[in-house]
Coordinates of C-alpha atoms in Angstrom, one line a residue:
Chain A
M1487 CA -30.7 -8.2 36.0
N1488 CA -33.1 -6.4 33.8
S1489 CA -31.8 -3.9 31.3
Q1490 CA -33.0 -0.9 33.3
T1491 CA -30.9 -1.9 36.4
I1492 CA -27.9 -2.4 34.2
D1493 CA -28.3 1.0 32.7
L1494 CA -28.4 2.4 36.2
V1495 CA -25.2 0.6 37.1
Y1496 CA -23.6 2.0 33.9
L1497 CA -24.8 5.5 34.9
V1498 CA -23.0 5.2 38.3
S1499 CA -19.9 3.8 36.5
A1500 CA -19.9 6.8 34.1
A1501 CA -20.1 9.3 36.9
L1502 CA -17.2 7.5 38.7
F1503 CA -15.1 7.7 35.6
I1504 CA -15.6 11.5 35.5
F1505 CA -14.7 11.8 39.2
S1506 CA -11.7 9.6 38.6
L1507 CA -10.3 12.1 36.1
K1508 CA -11.4 15.1 38.1
W1509 CA -9.4 13.9 41.1
M1510 CA -6.3 13.6 39.0
S1511 CA -6.1 17.3 38.8
D1512 CA -4.2 17.5 42.1
P1513 CA -1.5 15.2 43.5
K1514 CA -3.3 15.2 46.8
T1515 CA -6.5 13.6 45.5
A1516 CA -5.0 11.7 42.6
R1517 CA -4.9 8.3 44.3
N1518 CA -8.6 8.6 45.0
G1519 CA -8.9 9.1 41.2
V1520 CA -7.4 5.6 40.7
F1521 CA -9.8 4.1 43.3
A1522 CA -12.8 5.7 41.6
G1523 CA -11.6 4.4 38.3
V1524 CA -11.2 0.9 39.6
A1525 CA -14.7 1.1 41.2
A1526 CA -16.2 2.4 37.9
M1527 CA -14.5 -0.4 35.9
T1528 CA -15.7 -3.1 38.3
L1529 CA -19.2 -1.8 38.1
A1530 CA -19.0 -1.8 34.3
V1531 CA -17.7 -5.3 34.1
V1532 CA -20.0 -6.8 36.7
G1533 CA -23.0 -5.0 35.2
T1534 CA -22.2 -6.4 31.8
L1535 CA -21.6 -9.9 33.1
L1536 CA -25.1 -9.9 34.6
R1537 CA -26.8 -9.0 31.3
P1538 CA -29.5 -11.5 30.4
D1539 CA -28.0 -12.3 27.0
I1540 CA -24.6 -13.5 28.5
A1541 CA -25.0 -17.2 28.3
S1542 CA -21.5 -18.6 28.8
Y1543 CA -18.8 -17.4 31.2
T1544 CA -16.1 -20.0 30.6
W1545 CA -14.2 -18.2 27.8
I1546 CA -14.7 -14.8 29.5
F1547 CA -13.2 -15.9 32.7
I1548 CA -10.3 -17.7 31.1
A1549 CA -9.6 -14.4 29.2
I1550 CA -9.8 -12.3 32.3
V1551 CA -7.5 -14.6 34.2
L1552 CA -4.9 -14.7 31.4
G1553 CA -5.2 -10.9 31.0
T1554 CA -4.5 -10.5 34.7
I1555 CA -1.5 -12.8 34.5
V1556 CA -0.1 -10.7 31.7
G1557 CA -1.2 -7.4 33.1
V1558 CA 0.3 -7.5 36.6
P1559 CA 3.9 -7.9 35.4
L1560 CA 3.3 -5.2 32.8
S1561 CA 2.8 -2.8 35.7
W1562 CA 6.3 -3.5 37.1
V1563 CA 8.3 -2.1 34.3
P1564 CA 11.0 0.5 35.2
L1565 CA 9.7 4.0 35.0
T1566 CA 12.0 4.8 32.1
A1567 CA 10.0 2.2 30.2
V1568 CA 6.6 3.7 30.9
P1569 CA 6.3 5.2 27.4
Q1570 CA 6.8 1.8 25.8
R1571 CA 4.3 0.2 28.2
T1572 CA 1.8 2.9 27.5
A1573 CA 2.2 2.5 23.7
L1574 CA 1.8 -1.3 24.1
S1575 CA -1.4 -0.8 26.0
H1576 CA -2.7 1.5 23.3
A1577 CA -2.0 -1.4 20.9
F1578 CA -4.0 -3.8 23.0
G1579 CA -6.9 -1.3 23.4
G1580 CA -7.0 -0.8 19.6
L1581 CA -6.9 -4.5 19.0
A1582 CA -9.8 -5.1 21.4
A1583 CA -11.9 -2.5 19.6
G1584 CA -11.0 -3.8 16.2
L1585 CA -11.8 -7.4 17.0
V1586 CA -15.2 -6.5 18.5
G1587 CA -16.0 -4.5 15.4
I1588 CA -15.1 -7.4 13.2
G1589 CA -17.1 -9.8 15.2
K1590 CA -20.1 -7.6 15.3
Y1591 CA -20.0 -7.0 11.5
Y1592 CA -20.3 -10.7 10.7
L1593 CA -23.0 -11.2 13.5
F1594 CA -25.1 -8.3 12.2
L1595 CA -24.5 -9.6 8.6
H1596 CA -25.8 -13.1 9.3
G1597 CA -28.5 -11.8 11.7
G1598 CA -29.8 -9.6 8.9
E1599 CA -29.5 -6.4 11.0
L1600 CA -26.6 -4.8 9.2
T1601 CA -28.0 -1.3 8.6
A1602 CA -26.0 1.4 6.9
F1603 CA -25.6 3.3 10.1
R1604 CA -24.3 0.3 12.0
T1605 CA -21.9 -0.4 9.1
G1606 CA -20.6 3.1 9.2
A1607 CA -19.9 2.9 13.0
I1608 CA -18.3 -0.5 12.5
V1609 CA -16.0 0.9 9.7
F1610 CA -14.9 3.7 12.1
E1611 CA -14.4 1.2 14.9
V1612 CA -12.4 -1.3 12.9
A1613 CA -10.3 1.3 11.0
L1614 CA -9.5 3.3 14.2
G1615 CA -8.9 0.3 16.3
L1616 CA -6.6 -1.6 14.0
M1617 CA -4.7 1.5 12.9
T1618 CA -4.1 2.3 16.6
C1619 CA -3.0 -1.2 17.2
T1620 CA -0.2 -1.4 14.6
G1621 CA 0.7 2.3 15.0
S1622 CA 1.2 1.8 18.7
L1623 CA 3.2 -1.3 18.2
V1624 CA 5.5 0.7 15.9
A1625 CA 5.7 3.4 18.5
A1626 CA 6.5 0.9 21.3
G1627 CA 9.2 -0.7 19.0
K1628 CA 10.7 2.7 18.4
L1629 CA 10.7 3.6 22.1
Q1630 CA 12.2 0.2 23.0
E1631 CA 14.7 0.9 20.2
V1632 CA 13.9 -2.4 18.5
L1633 CA 13.0 -0.2 15.5
P1634 CA 15.0 2.8 14.4
T1635 CA 14.1 5.8 16.4
R1636 CA 15.0 8.2 13.6
P1637 CA 12.2 9.2 11.2
V1638 CA 12.0 6.5 8.5
T1639 CA 11.1 8.4 5.3
Y1640 CA 11.1 7.7 1.6
P1641 CA 10.2 9.8 -1.5
G1642 CA 6.5 9.9 -2.1
Q1643 CA 5.6 9.0 1.4
N1644 CA 2.8 11.5 1.8
F1645 CA 1.4 10.4 -1.6
V1646 CA 1.4 6.8 -0.4
N1647 CA -0.2 7.7 2.9
F1648 CA -2.9 9.9 1.3
S1649 CA -3.6 7.1 -1.2
L1650 CA -4.1 4.7 1.7
I1651 CA -6.5 7.1 3.4
G1652 CA -8.3 7.6 0.2
A1653 CA -8.7 3.9 -0.4
G1654 CA -9.9 3.5 3.2
V1655 CA -12.5 6.2 2.8
L1656 CA -13.7 4.7 -0.5
I1657 CA -14.0 1.2 1.0
G1658 CA -15.8 2.7 4.0
V1659 CA -18.3 4.6 1.8
L1660 CA -18.9 1.6 -0.4
L1661 CA -19.6 -0.6 2.6
V1662 CA -22.1 1.9 4.0
V1663 CA -23.8 2.1 0.7
N1664 CA -24.1 -1.7 0.4
P1665 CA -23.2 -3.3 3.8
A1666 CA -23.4 -6.8 2.2
W1667 CA -20.4 -6.3 0.0
T1668 CA -18.5 -8.6 2.3
F1669 CA -15.4 -8.9 0.1
L1670 CA -14.6 -5.3 0.9
F1671 CA -14.4 -5.9 4.7
P1672 CA -11.1 -7.9 4.7
A1673 CA -9.6 -5.1 2.5
L1674 CA -10.6 -2.6 5.2
I1675 CA -8.9 -4.7 7.9
V1676 CA -5.6 -5.0 5.9
L1677 CA -5.6 -1.4 4.9
S1678 CA -6.1 -0.2 8.5
L1679 CA -3.3 -2.4 9.8
V1680 CA -0.9 -1.2 7.1
F1681 CA -1.9 2.4 7.6
G1682 CA -1.0 2.3 11.3
V1683 CA 2.5 1.3 10.4
M1684 CA 2.9 3.9 7.7
L1685 CA 1.6 6.6 10.0
V1686 CA 4.1 6.1 12.8
M1687 CA 7.2 4.9 10.9
P1688 CA 8.2 8.4 9.7
I1689 CA 7.9 9.9 13.2
G1690 CA 11.1 10.4 15.1
G1691 CA 12.0 10.1 18.8
A1692 CA 11.5 13.9 19.5
D1693 CA 7.9 13.7 18.5
M1694 CA 7.1 10.7 20.6
P1695 CA 5.2 12.6 23.4
T1696 CA 2.8 13.9 20.8
V1697 CA 2.4 10.6 19.0
I1698 CA 1.7 8.7 22.3
S1699 CA -1.0 11.2 23.2
L1700 CA -2.5 11.1 19.7
L1701 CA -2.6 7.3 19.9
N1702 CA -4.3 7.6 23.3
S1703 CA -6.9 9.7 21.6
Y1704 CA -7.5 7.2 18.8
A1705 CA -7.9 4.4 21.3
G1706 CA -10.6 6.4 23.0
L1707 CA -12.3 7.2 19.8
A1708 CA -12.3 3.5 18.8
A1709 CA -14.1 2.8 22.1
V1710 CA -16.6 5.6 21.2
A1711 CA -17.3 4.0 17.8
M1712 CA -17.8 0.7 19.6
G1713 CA -20.4 2.5 21.8
F1714 CA -22.2 3.6 18.6
V1715 CA -22.1 0.0 17.2
L1716 CA -23.4 -1.5 20.4
E1717 CA -25.7 1.4 21.3
N1718 CA -24.0 1.5 24.7
K1719 CA -23.8 4.9 26.4
L1720 CA -21.1 3.9 28.9
L1721 CA -18.7 3.0 26.1
I1722 CA -19.3 6.4 24.5
V1723 CA -18.8 8.3 27.8
A1724 CA -15.6 6.5 28.8
G1725 CA -14.2 6.5 25.3
A1726 CA -14.9 10.2 24.9
L1727 CA -13.1 11.0 28.2
D1728 CA -10.1 9.1 26.9
G1729 CA -10.3 10.7 23.5
S1730 CA -10.4 14.2 24.9
S1731 CA -7.6 13.5 27.2
G1732 CA -5.4 12.3 24.3
L1733 CA -6.4 15.3 22.3
I1734 CA -5.7 17.9 25.0
L1735 CA -2.3 16.3 25.7
S1736 CA -1.4 16.3 22.0
I1737 CA -2.3 20.0 21.7
I1738 CA -0.2 20.8 24.8
M1739 CA 2.7 18.9 23.3
C1740 CA 2.4 20.5 19.9
R1741 CA 2.2 23.9 21.5
A1742 CA 5.3 23.1 23.6
M1743 CA 7.2 22.4 20.4
N1744 CA 5.5 25.2 18.4
R1745 CA 4.3 22.8 15.8
S1746 CA 1.0 21.9 14.2
F1747 CA -0.6 18.5 14.2
A1748 CA -0.1 18.2 10.5
N1749 CA 3.5 19.0 11.0
V1750 CA 4.0 16.2 13.4
L1751 CA 2.1 13.7 11.3
F1752 CA 3.4 14.5 7.9
G1753 CA 6.8 16.1 8.4
A1754 CA 9.9 14.4 9.6
F1755 CA 12.0 16.4 12.0
G1756 CA 15.4 14.9 11.7
Q1757 CA 15.7 15.3 7.9
V1758 CA 15.5 19.0 7.8
A1759 CA 17.8 19.2 10.8
A1760 CA 20.6 17.1 9.2
A1761 CA 21.1 19.7 6.6
T1762 CA 21.8 22.6 9.0
A1763 CA 24.9 21.2 10.6
Q1764 CA 27.3 24.1 10.2
G1765 CA 30.9 23.9 9.2
E1766 CA 32.2 26.5 11.6
Q1767 CA 34.5 25.1 14.2
R1768 CA 33.8 26.2 17.7
T1769 CA 35.2 25.0 20.9
A1770 CA 33.3 24.2 24.1
K1771 CA 35.0 24.6 27.5
S1772 CA 34.9 21.6 29.7
A1773 CA 35.2 21.5 33.5
T1774 CA 36.2 18.8 36.0
I1775 CA 33.9 17.5 38.7
E1776 CA 36.0 19.4 41.3
D1777 CA 35.4 22.7 39.4
A1778 CA 31.7 22.0 39.2
A1779 CA 31.5 21.2 42.9
Q1780 CA 33.2 24.4 43.8
I1781 CA 31.0 26.5 41.6
L1782 CA 27.9 24.9 43.1
E1783 CA 29.1 25.4 46.6
N1784 CA 29.3 29.1 46.0
A1785 CA 25.9 29.3 44.5
D1786 CA 22.7 30.4 46.2
R1787 CA 20.2 29.4 43.6
V1788 CA 20.6 26.4 41.4
V1789 CA 18.2 25.1 38.7
I1790 CA 18.5 21.6 37.3
V1791 CA 17.1 20.9 33.8
P1792 CA 16.6 17.2 33.4
G1793 CA 16.3 15.6 29.9
Y1794 CA 16.0 12.2 28.4
G1795 CA 19.8 11.7 28.8
M1796 CA 19.2 11.6 32.6
A1797 CA 16.4 9.0 32.0
V1798 CA 18.5 6.8 29.8
A1799 CA 21.4 6.8 32.3
Q1800 CA 18.9 6.1 35.1
A1801 CA 20.6 9.0 36.9
Q1802 CA 17.6 10.3 38.9
H1803 CA 18.8 8.8 42.2
R1804 CA 22.3 10.3 41.8
V1805 CA 20.6 13.6 41.0
R1806 CA 18.6 13.3 44.2
D1807 CA 22.0 12.9 46.1
V1808 CA 23.3 16.1 44.5
F1809 CA 20.0 17.8 45.4
E1810 CA 20.3 16.7 49.0
Q1811 CA 23.9 17.8 49.4
L1812 CA 23.1 21.2 48.0
T1813 CA 20.0 21.6 50.0
K1814 CA 22.0 20.7 53.1
K1815 CA 24.4 23.5 52.3
G1816 CA 21.5 26.0 52.1
V1817 CA 21.4 26.2 48.3
D1818 CA 18.0 26.7 46.8
V1819 CA 17.6 23.9 44.2
K1820 CA 14.7 23.8 41.8
F1821 CA 14.0 21.5 38.8
A1822 CA 12.8 23.1 35.6
I1823 CA 10.6 20.8 33.6
H1824 CA 10.0 21.3 29.9
P1825 CA 6.7 19.8 28.8
V1826 CA 8.3 17.7 26.1
A1827 CA 11.3 16.6 28.0
G1828 CA 11.4 12.8 27.9
R1829 CA 9.3 10.6 25.7
M1830 CA 5.9 11.0 27.0
P1831 CA 4.0 14.0 28.5
G1832 CA 5.2 14.5 32.1
H1833 CA 7.8 11.8 32.0
M1834 CA 10.5 13.8 33.9
N1835 CA 8.1 14.4 36.8
V1836 CA 7.6 10.7 37.3
L1837 CA 11.3 9.9 37.2
L1838 CA 12.1 12.6 39.7
A1839 CA 9.3 11.5 41.9
E1840 CA 10.7 8.0 41.8
A1841 CA 13.9 9.4 43.2
E1842 CA 11.8 11.0 46.0
I1843 CA 12.4 14.5 44.9
P1844 CA 9.5 16.5 46.4
Y1845 CA 7.1 17.7 43.7
D1846 CA 7.0 21.2 45.1
Q1847 CA 10.6 21.6 43.8
L1848 CA 9.5 20.8 40.2
V1849 CA 8.7 23.9 38.3
E1850 CA 7.1 24.2 34.9
M1851 CA 8.9 26.1 32.1
D1852 CA 6.6 29.1 32.1
D1853 CA 7.0 29.6 35.8
I1854 CA 10.8 29.2 36.0
N1855 CA 11.8 31.3 32.9
P1856 CA 11.2 34.7 34.5
E1857 CA 13.5 33.7 37.3
M1858 CA 16.3 32.4 35.2
G1859 CA 18.2 35.7 35.2
Q1860 CA 18.7 35.5 39.0
V1861 CA 19.9 31.9 38.9
D1862 CA 23.6 31.3 39.8
V1863 CA 24.0 27.9 38.2
C1864 CA 21.9 26.0 35.8
I1865 CA 22.7 22.3 35.5
I1866 CA 21.6 20.7 32.2
L1867 CA 21.3 16.9 32.4
G1868 CA 21.1 15.2 29.1
A1869 CA 18.6 17.8 27.8
N1870 CA 19.4 19.5 24.5
D1871 CA 16.8 21.0 22.3
V1872 CA 14.7 22.2 25.2
V1873 CA 17.4 24.6 26.2
N1874 CA 18.7 25.6 22.8
P1875 CA 18.7 29.4 22.5
A1876 CA 18.6 29.1 18.7
A1877 CA 14.8 28.5 19.1
R1878 CA 14.5 32.1 20.1
H1879 CA 16.5 33.9 17.4
D1880 CA 17.7 31.6 14.6
K1881 CA 15.0 31.6 12.0
S1882 CA 16.8 28.9 10.0
S1883 CA 16.8 26.5 12.9
P1884 CA 14.2 23.7 12.7
I1885 CA 13.3 24.3 16.3
F1886 CA 12.8 28.1 15.7
G1887 CA 9.8 29.3 17.7
M1888 CA 9.8 26.4 20.1
P1889 CA 9.4 27.6 23.7
I1890 CA 12.6 26.7 25.7
I1891 CA 13.9 26.9 29.2
D1892 CA 16.1 30.0 29.3
A1893 CA 19.1 28.2 30.7
D1894 CA 21.5 30.6 29.0
K1895 CA 20.3 33.4 31.2
A1896 CA 21.8 31.8 34.3
R1897 CA 25.2 33.1 35.5
T1898 CA 26.9 29.8 34.9
V1899 CA 25.7 26.8 32.9
L1900 CA 27.0 23.3 33.7
A1901 CA 26.0 21.1 30.8
N1902 CA 26.3 17.3 31.3
K1903 CA 26.4 15.4 28.0
R1904 CA 28.1 12.2 26.9
S1905 CA 29.6 13.8 23.9
M1906 CA 29.2 16.8 21.7
N1907 CA 26.8 14.9 19.4
P1908 CA 23.5 16.7 18.8
G1909 CA 20.3 15.6 20.4
F1910 CA 17.0 14.3 19.1
A1911 CA 16.4 17.1 16.7
G1912 CA 19.9 16.6 15.3
I1913 CA 20.9 20.3 15.8
E1914 CA 24.0 21.7 17.4
N1915 CA 23.3 23.7 20.5
E1916 CA 25.0 27.1 20.6
L1917 CA 24.5 27.2 24.4
Y1918 CA 27.4 24.7 24.8
F1919 CA 29.8 27.2 23.1
A1920 CA 28.6 30.2 25.2
P1921 CA 31.3 31.9 27.4
N1922 CA 29.4 31.1 30.6
T1923 CA 29.0 27.4 29.8
L1924 CA 31.1 24.6 31.1
M1925 CA 30.7 21.1 29.8
L1926 CA 30.7 18.1 32.1
F1927 CA 31.3 15.2 29.8
G1928 CA 30.2 11.7 30.8
D1929 CA 27.3 9.5 31.6
S1930 CA 24.8 11.4 33.8
K1931 CA 24.8 8.7 36.5
V1932 CA 28.6 8.7 36.9
V1933 CA 28.9 12.5 36.7
M1934 CA 26.2 13.1 39.3
G1935 CA 27.5 10.4 41.5
E1936 CA 31.0 11.9 41.5
L1937 CA 29.5 15.4 42.0
A1938 CA 27.5 14.2 45.1
K1939 CA 30.6 12.6 46.5
Q1940 CA 32.6 15.8 46.0
L1941 CA 29.9 17.9 47.6
S1942 CA 29.5 15.6 50.6
G1943 CA 33.2 14.9 51.1
E1944 CA 34.1 18.6 51.5
G1945 CA 31.0 19.5 53.4
G1946 CA 31.5 16.7 56.0
M1947 CA 35.2 17.0 56.7
H1948 CA 35.7 20.7 57.5
Chain B
M766 CA -31.3 4.4 21.6
D767 CA -31.1 6.3 18.4
F768 CA -28.2 7.8 16.6
I769 CA -28.9 11.4 17.8
T770 CA -29.0 10.4 21.4
S771 CA -25.7 8.7 21.0
L772 CA -24.3 11.9 19.5
F773 CA -25.6 14.0 22.3
V774 CA -23.9 11.7 24.9
F775 CA -20.7 11.8 22.9
M776 CA -20.7 15.6 22.6
L777 CA -21.4 16.2 26.2
S778 CA -18.9 13.7 27.5
T779 CA -16.2 15.2 25.2
F780 CA -16.9 18.7 26.7
I781 CA -16.7 17.3 30.2
G782 CA -13.6 15.4 29.4
M783 CA -11.9 18.5 27.9
D784 CA -12.8 20.6 30.8
V785 CA -11.7 18.1 33.4
I786 CA -8.4 17.1 31.7
R787 CA -7.4 20.8 31.1
R788 CA -7.3 21.2 34.9
V789 CA -4.9 18.2 35.4
S790 CA -1.6 19.4 36.7
R791 CA 1.3 18.9 34.2
L792 CA 3.1 17.2 37.0
L793 CA 0.6 14.3 36.6
H794 CA 0.4 14.0 32.8
T795 CA 2.1 10.6 32.7
P796 CA -0.1 9.0 35.4
L797 CA -3.1 10.7 33.7
M798 CA -2.3 8.9 30.5
S799 CA -2.0 5.5 32.1
L800 CA -5.2 6.1 33.9
T801 CA -7.1 7.1 30.7
N802 CA -5.5 4.1 29.1
A803 CA -7.1 1.9 31.7
I804 CA -10.4 3.8 31.2
S805 CA -10.3 3.2 27.5
A806 CA -10.2 -0.5 28.3
I807 CA -14.0 0.0 28.9
A808 CA -13.9 -1.8 25.5
I809 CA -14.1 -4.9 27.7
V810 CA -17.9 -4.2 27.9
G811 CA -18.2 -4.7 24.2
A812 CA -15.8 -7.7 24.3
I813 CA -18.0 -9.4 26.9
I814 CA -21.1 -8.6 24.9
L815 CA -19.5 -10.3 21.9
A816 CA -18.1 -13.3 23.7
G817 CA -20.9 -14.0 26.1
P818 CA -24.0 -14.9 24.1
Q819 CA -22.3 -17.8 22.2
H820 CA -23.4 -16.9 18.7
D821 CA -20.8 -18.9 17.0
R822 CA -17.2 -20.0 17.6
T823 CA -15.6 -17.1 15.7
S824 CA -17.3 -14.3 17.6
T825 CA -16.6 -16.1 20.9
V826 CA -12.9 -16.4 20.1
L827 CA -12.7 -12.8 18.9
G828 CA -14.6 -11.6 22.0
A829 CA -12.4 -13.6 24.3
I830 CA -9.2 -12.2 22.8
A831 CA -10.7 -8.7 23.2
V832 CA -11.5 -9.5 26.8
F833 CA -7.9 -10.6 27.3
A834 CA -6.5 -7.5 25.7
S835 CA -8.7 -5.1 27.7
T836 CA -8.1 -6.9 30.9
T837 CA -4.3 -6.5 30.6
N838 CA -4.9 -2.7 30.1
I839 CA -7.3 -2.5 33.1
I840 CA -4.9 -4.3 35.4
S841 CA -1.6 -2.9 34.3
G842 CA -3.1 0.6 33.7
F843 CA -4.6 1.0 37.2
L844 CA -1.6 -0.7 39.0
I845 CA 1.1 1.4 37.3
T846 CA -0.9 4.6 37.8
D847 CA -1.2 4.0 41.5
R848 CA 2.5 3.0 41.7
M849 CA 3.5 6.3 40.1
L850 CA 1.2 8.4 42.2
K851 CA 2.5 6.8 45.4
M852 CA 5.9 8.3 44.6
F853 CA 4.7 11.9 44.3
K854 CA 5.6 13.5 47.7
R855 CA 5.6 17.0 49.0
K856 CA 8.6 18.5 50.7
E857 CA 7.5 17.8 54.3
A858 CA 6.4 14.3 53.4
A859 CA 9.6 13.3 51.7
K860 CA 11.6 12.1 54.7

């Protein structure tokens, strides 16, 4: 194929990528979005394979076959593990960009075409790509709990990180000034790999939704930089779409936690929080499953707030059972979804969808809060910080200012938790000591299973 | 293609991306991310361009590894996105 035809194929591919994302805006058309994406990618790959300069296909096909063999099982992970899978994929994306950048540097160098502009683009590509690679691996390790999920910090951390950035920028500038200073290039590679680790290690579990979106953005920008290096518009378009997606999601996540980017990147959440544990002894009231069932049967409106505790316990199917029993009895049940509940944006929605809970029952925080005053029972399932009223009034709390679901405004709160240990942010939740709160201690899956049994047993017999 | 043209393309696609993504329902943010993850595997284009022309062994190997890494993202990204989307059902549709 001549280069003009290939450009046309790329043009169609770029348009399909845009449609792919556009169709994601509504669950009804979302699957078409996937098909458009697949079509776009197929066109891009076939178009590229038909370029006149592609001489040998053996290695490429072996790589594609191996990639397929690894990729298919990767898509079978349980939905609780989707954040890890996504982080791992960002690592692979970053690696690909980094390797292509490295390869192109030496090719341009030996071909004598290493201009300052190309070097600049390569520096961006390699730095972003490799940093995304190791950073995402650390994030995946934290999510899989192979690495400590708590923020790992040490004195002088910001100084070390800023020094690394400084050194990276210096090397980058020197390489642009004189692209042939090849001894600097390996230093850039090592520095980028190390920086990725340093960037993500200090970030704790609660900030993971933001980190994952941010890494998504970096992976996209690495592809954009590759587009500049290869002078390929399709790479720039697709990379920019991915980059802006990650950016928007990060902004949404930061807003949902009332935090700034800088705060997420350079401040560790857990540390501040540990100091605020108060000495005052308060007692929480606990309830039995029978009590809870009775309260729920007398309710008209119930709101369930799912959190990561539900995900860890894999309790979503038992929750569906409770949902069905209550619905059968004519109780109006809704789910209140906080944007940062879970470990990646929108994670709760996916888990509840897996349990076949209809998505019309899932309500976003901003839409449910005005109604919380009229709710009879609010069930909190392994969610903690996202319902902590301290965020509204306690200026000393590390989560002060974070928008929360107003669970405390419900007439009765049933809070399921394994113990009284504080959540991700390491803060005690005063909601659990409120007069209208009853604790249901235990694993979410067990508690919800028992509750569903109670509700069905009584409903069925009489 | 010169640098400025590339910048134009970058700027315009970023604006389009921002606008399109902003409309995506929060319900679908997780599938959105696995979809964009698959889209970022467009890096496979660069990987093929590096591996295909057989400049030297190093660039072929680097390119092939990059093709491998991108392919895993394409395959698993699209498959898992579709798997998740299939589960989103409305009230009437859910049995």
